[in-house]
Coordinates of N, CA and C in Angstrom, one line a residue:
Y1 N 1.1 -1.1 0.0 CA -0.2 -0.1 -0.2 C 1.0 1.3 0.1
T2 N 0.6 2.4 -0.8 CA 0.8 3.2 -0.6 C 0.3 4.4 0.4
T3 N 1.1 5.0 0.8 CA 1.1 6.3 1.9 C -0.3 6.8 1.3
E4 N -0.6 7.4 0.5 CA -1.7 7.9 0.0 C -2.8 7.0 0.0
S5 N -2.7 5.9 -0.1 CA -4.1 5.0 -0.1 C -4.0 4.5 1.6
I6 N -2.9 4.5 2.0 CA -3.4 4.3 3.6 C -4.2 5.3 4.5
F7 N -3.8 6.8 3.9 CA -4.4 8.0 4.4 C -5.7 7.9 4.1
L8 N -5.8 7.6 2.7 CA -7.5 7.3 2.3 C -8.3 6.2 3.2
L9 N -7.4 5.2 2.9 CA -8.2 3.9 4.0 C -8.8 4.4 5.3
S10 N -7.6 5.0 6.2 CA -8.1 5.4 7.4 C -9.3 6.6 7.8
F11 N -9.2 7.2 6.4 CA -9.8 8.5 6.6 C -11.4 8.0 6.4
L12 N -11.6 6.5 5.4 CA -12.6 6.5 5.1 C -13.3 5.6 6.5
V13 N -12.6 5.0 7.0 CA -12.6 3.9 8.1 C -12.9 5.0 9.5
N14 N -12.2 5.7 9.9 CA -12.4 6.8 10.7 C -13.7 7.8 10.8
H15 N -14.1 8.2 9.4 CA -15.3 9.2 9.7 C -16.2 8.5 8.9
V16 N -17.4 8.8 9.4 CA -18.8 8.7 9.1 C -19.2 9.8 8.2
T17 N -20.3 9.4 7.2 CA -20.5 10.5 6.1 C -22.5 10.7 6.6
C18 N -23.1 11.5 6.5 CA -24.4 11.8 6.5 C -25.2 11.5 5.3
A19 N -26.4 10.7 5.7 CA -26.9 10.0 4.3 C -27.8 11.1 3.9
L20 N -28.0 12.6 4.4 CA -29.0 13.4 3.7 C -28.2 14.6 3.2
C21 N -26.8 14.9 3.3 CA -26.3 15.7 2.8 C -24.8 15.3 2.4
D22 N -24.1 14.4 2.6 CA -23.2 14.1 2.7 C -22.0 14.9 3.3
T23 N -22.3 15.3 4.5 CA -21.3 15.8 5.3 C -20.8 14.6 6.5
V24 N -19.4 15.0 6.4 CA -18.4 14.0 7.1 C -18.3 14.4 8.2
C25 N -18.4 13.4 9.0 CA -18.3 13.6 10.6 C -17.1 12.8 11.0
T26 N -16.6 12.9 12.5 CA -15.1 12.3 12.9 C -15.8 11.0 13.8
S27 N -17.2 11.3 13.9 CA -17.4 10.3 14.9 C -19.0 9.8 15.0
V28 N -19.4 8.8 15.4 CA -21.1 8.7 15.3 C -21.6 9.7 16.0
S29 N -21.4 10.3 17.0 CA -22.2 11.2 18.3 C -21.9 12.3 17.4
S30 N -20.7 12.9 17.0 CA -20.9 14.2 16.1 C -21.9 13.9 14.9
L31 N -22.0 13.0 14.3 CA -23.1 12.4 13.3 C -24.3 12.8 13.7
K32 N -24.6 12.1 14.8 CA -26.1 12.7 15.6 C -26.2 14.1 16.1
A33 N -24.9 14.4 16.6 CA -25.0 16.0 16.9 C -25.8 16.9 15.1
H34 N -25.0 16.5 14.3 CA -25.1 17.3 13.2 C -26.7 17.0 12.3
I35 N -26.9 15.6 12.4 CA -28.4 15.6 12.1 C -29.4 16.3 13.0
R36 N -29.1 16.1 13.9 CA -30.3 17.0 15.1 C -30.3 18.4 15.1
F37 N -28.8 18.9 14.8 CA -29.1 20.8 14.5 C -29.1 20.9 13.4
R38 N -29.3 20.1 12.1 CA -29.1 20.4 11.1 C -30.6 20.0 9.9
H39 N -30.6 18.5 10.5 CA -32.0 18.0 9.8 C -33.3 18.2 10.5
C40 N -33.2 18.0 11.7 CA -34.4 18.0 12.4 C -35.4 19.4 13.2
D41 N -36.2 19.3 13.0 CA -37.2 20.3 13.3 C -37.1 20.6 15.1
D42 N -37.1 19.6 15.8 CA -37.2 19.9 17.1 C -36.7 20.7 17.7
R43 N -37.4 21.7 18.9 CA -37.0 22.8 19.6 C -37.4 22.5 20.7
P44 N -36.3 21.9 21.6 CA -37.1 21.7 22.8 C -37.0 22.8 23.6
F45 N -36.2 23.7 23.5 CA -36.1 24.9 24.5 C -37.0 25.8 24.3
H46 N -37.8 26.0 25.0 CA -38.9 27.4 24.6 C -38.7 28.5 25.8
C47 N -38.9 29.8 24.9 CA -39.2 31.0 25.9 C -40.1 30.8 26.6
H48 N -39.7 31.4 28.0 CA -40.9 31.7 28.5 C -41.6 32.8 28.9
L49 N -41.0 33.7 27.4 CA -41.8 34.9 27.8 C -42.7 35.3 26.3
C50 N -42.3 34.0 25.3 CA -43.2 34.2 23.9 C -43.2 32.8 23.7
D51 N -43.5 32.4 22.4 CA -43.8 30.9 21.9 C -42.8 30.8 21.3
N52 N -41.6 31.1 21.1 CA -40.4 30.4 20.3 C -40.0 29.6 21.1
G53 N -39.3 28.4 20.2 CA -38.6 27.5 20.4 C -37.4 27.2 19.8
F54 N -36.4 26.7 20.4 CA -34.7 26.9 20.0 C -34.0 25.4 20.3
K55 N -33.2 25.0 19.5 CA -32.3 23.8 19.5 C -31.6 23.5 20.5
N56 N -31.3 24.8 21.1 CA -30.2 24.5 22.4 C -30.3 25.5 23.2
A57 N -29.9 25.4 24.6 CA -30.0 26.5 25.6 C -29.4 27.7 25.2
Y58 N -28.4 27.4 24.2 CA -27.7 28.7 24.1 C -28.5 29.8 23.4
D59 N -28.8 29.5 22.2 CA -29.7 30.5 21.3 C -30.9 31.0 22.0
L60 N -31.6 30.2 22.8 CA -32.9 30.4 24.0 C -32.0 31.6 24.9
H61 N -30.9 31.4 25.3 CA -30.5 32.5 26.1 C -30.1 33.7 25.3
K62 N -29.8 33.8 24.1 CA -29.4 35.1 23.3 C -30.9 35.6 22.8
H63 N -31.8 34.5 22.9 CA -32.9 35.0 22.4 C -33.9 35.7 23.7
V64 N -33.6 35.2 25.0 CA -34.4 36.1 25.9 C -33.6 37.1 26.3
E65 N -32.1 37.3 25.9 CA -32.2 38.7 26.0 C -32.7 40.2 25.1
T66 N -33.3 39.8 24.2 CA -33.8 40.5 23.3 C -35.5 40.7 23.8
H67 N -35.6 40.1 25.0 CA -37.1 40.8 25.6 C -36.3 41.6 26.6
N68 N -35.5 41.9 26.8 CA -35.0 43.1 28.1 C -35.4 44.6 27.3
D69 N -36.2 45.0 28.5 CA -36.8 46.4 28.1 C -35.9 47.5 28.1
S70 N -34.6 47.2 28.8 CA -33.8 48.5 28.7 C -32.5 47.7 27.7
D71 N -31.8 49.0 26.9 CA -30.4 49.0 26.5 C -29.6 48.3 27.0
A72 N -29.1 47.1 27.7 CA -28.2 47.0 28.5 C -26.8 47.3 28.1
Y73 N -26.4 47.1 26.3 CA -25.2 47.3 25.8 C -25.2 48.7 25.0
S74 N -24.2 49.4 25.4 CA -24.0 50.8 24.6 C -22.6 50.8 23.9
C75 N -22.8 51.4 23.2 CA -21.7 51.9 22.5 C -20.5 53.0 23.4
D76 N -19.3 52.7 23.7 CA -18.5 53.4 24.4 C -17.5 54.5 23.5
V77 N -18.2 54.4 22.0 CA -17.4 55.8 21.6 C -18.0 56.9 21.5
E78 N -17.0 58.0 21.8 CA -17.3 59.5 22.4 C -18.2 60.0 21.3
G79 N -19.7 60.4 21.7 CA -20.5 61.0 20.5 C -21.3 60.2 19.9
C80 N -21.3 58.3 20.2 CA -21.9 57.9 18.9 C -23.4 57.6 19.5
G81 N -23.5 57.4 20.7 CA -24.8 57.1 21.7 C -25.9 55.9 21.0
F82 N -25.2 54.9 20.5 CA -25.5 53.5 19.8 C -25.7 52.6 21.0
T83 N -27.1 51.9 21.4 CA -27.3 51.2 22.3 C -27.9 49.8 21.9
S84 N -28.0 49.1 22.6 CA -28.3 48.0 22.0 C -29.0 46.6 23.0
R85 N -29.9 45.9 23.2 CA -30.3 44.7 23.9 C -29.4 43.3 24.1
T86 N -28.4 43.4 22.8 CA -27.9 42.2 22.9 C -26.2 42.8 22.8
L87 N -25.4 42.0 23.3 CA -23.8 42.0 23.2 C -23.6 41.6 21.6
R88 N -24.0 41.0 20.9 CA -24.1 40.8 19.7 C -24.5 41.8 18.7
T89 N -25.5 42.1 19.2 CA -25.5 43.3 18.3 C -24.8 44.9 18.3
L90 N -24.4 44.6 19.6 CA -23.5 45.7 20.0 C -21.7 45.4 19.3
T91 N -21.6 44.4 19.1 CA -20.2 43.4 18.6 C -20.4 43.9 17.2
Q92 N -21.4 43.5 16.4 CA -21.4 44.1 14.9 C -21.9 45.7 15.0
H93 N -21.9 46.3 15.5 CA -22.2 47.9 15.4 C -20.4 47.9 15.3
Y94 N -19.7 47.3 16.6 CA -18.4 47.8 16.4 C -17.6 47.4 15.3
K95 N -17.9 46.1 14.7 CA -17.4 45.8 13.4 C -17.3 46.4 12.2
R96 N -18.8 47.6 12.4 CA -19.0 48.1 11.1 C -18.4 49.5 11.1
A97 N -18.6 50.2 12.2 CA -18.0 51.5 12.7 C -16.7 51.6 12.3

């Protein structure tokens, strides 16, 4: 066997492919996570303030921040005055400015 064929064989043996989109994963557990997040519509994490559901706790947490009545984040550039309910939006503001 050549080095290239051994590498190719080990790649094929140590990786699993999604039957739905041909994404290659490094383990069965990562394939399961891929399928759950990319191909399933289950959204078991629900916002207690509205009817929105999310696939993971992190996305729910970020969403709940949007219900905040006050603007918790503000731009520290003198004279700007930009405010935001979420850190992500403030970060995007800094990238644009």
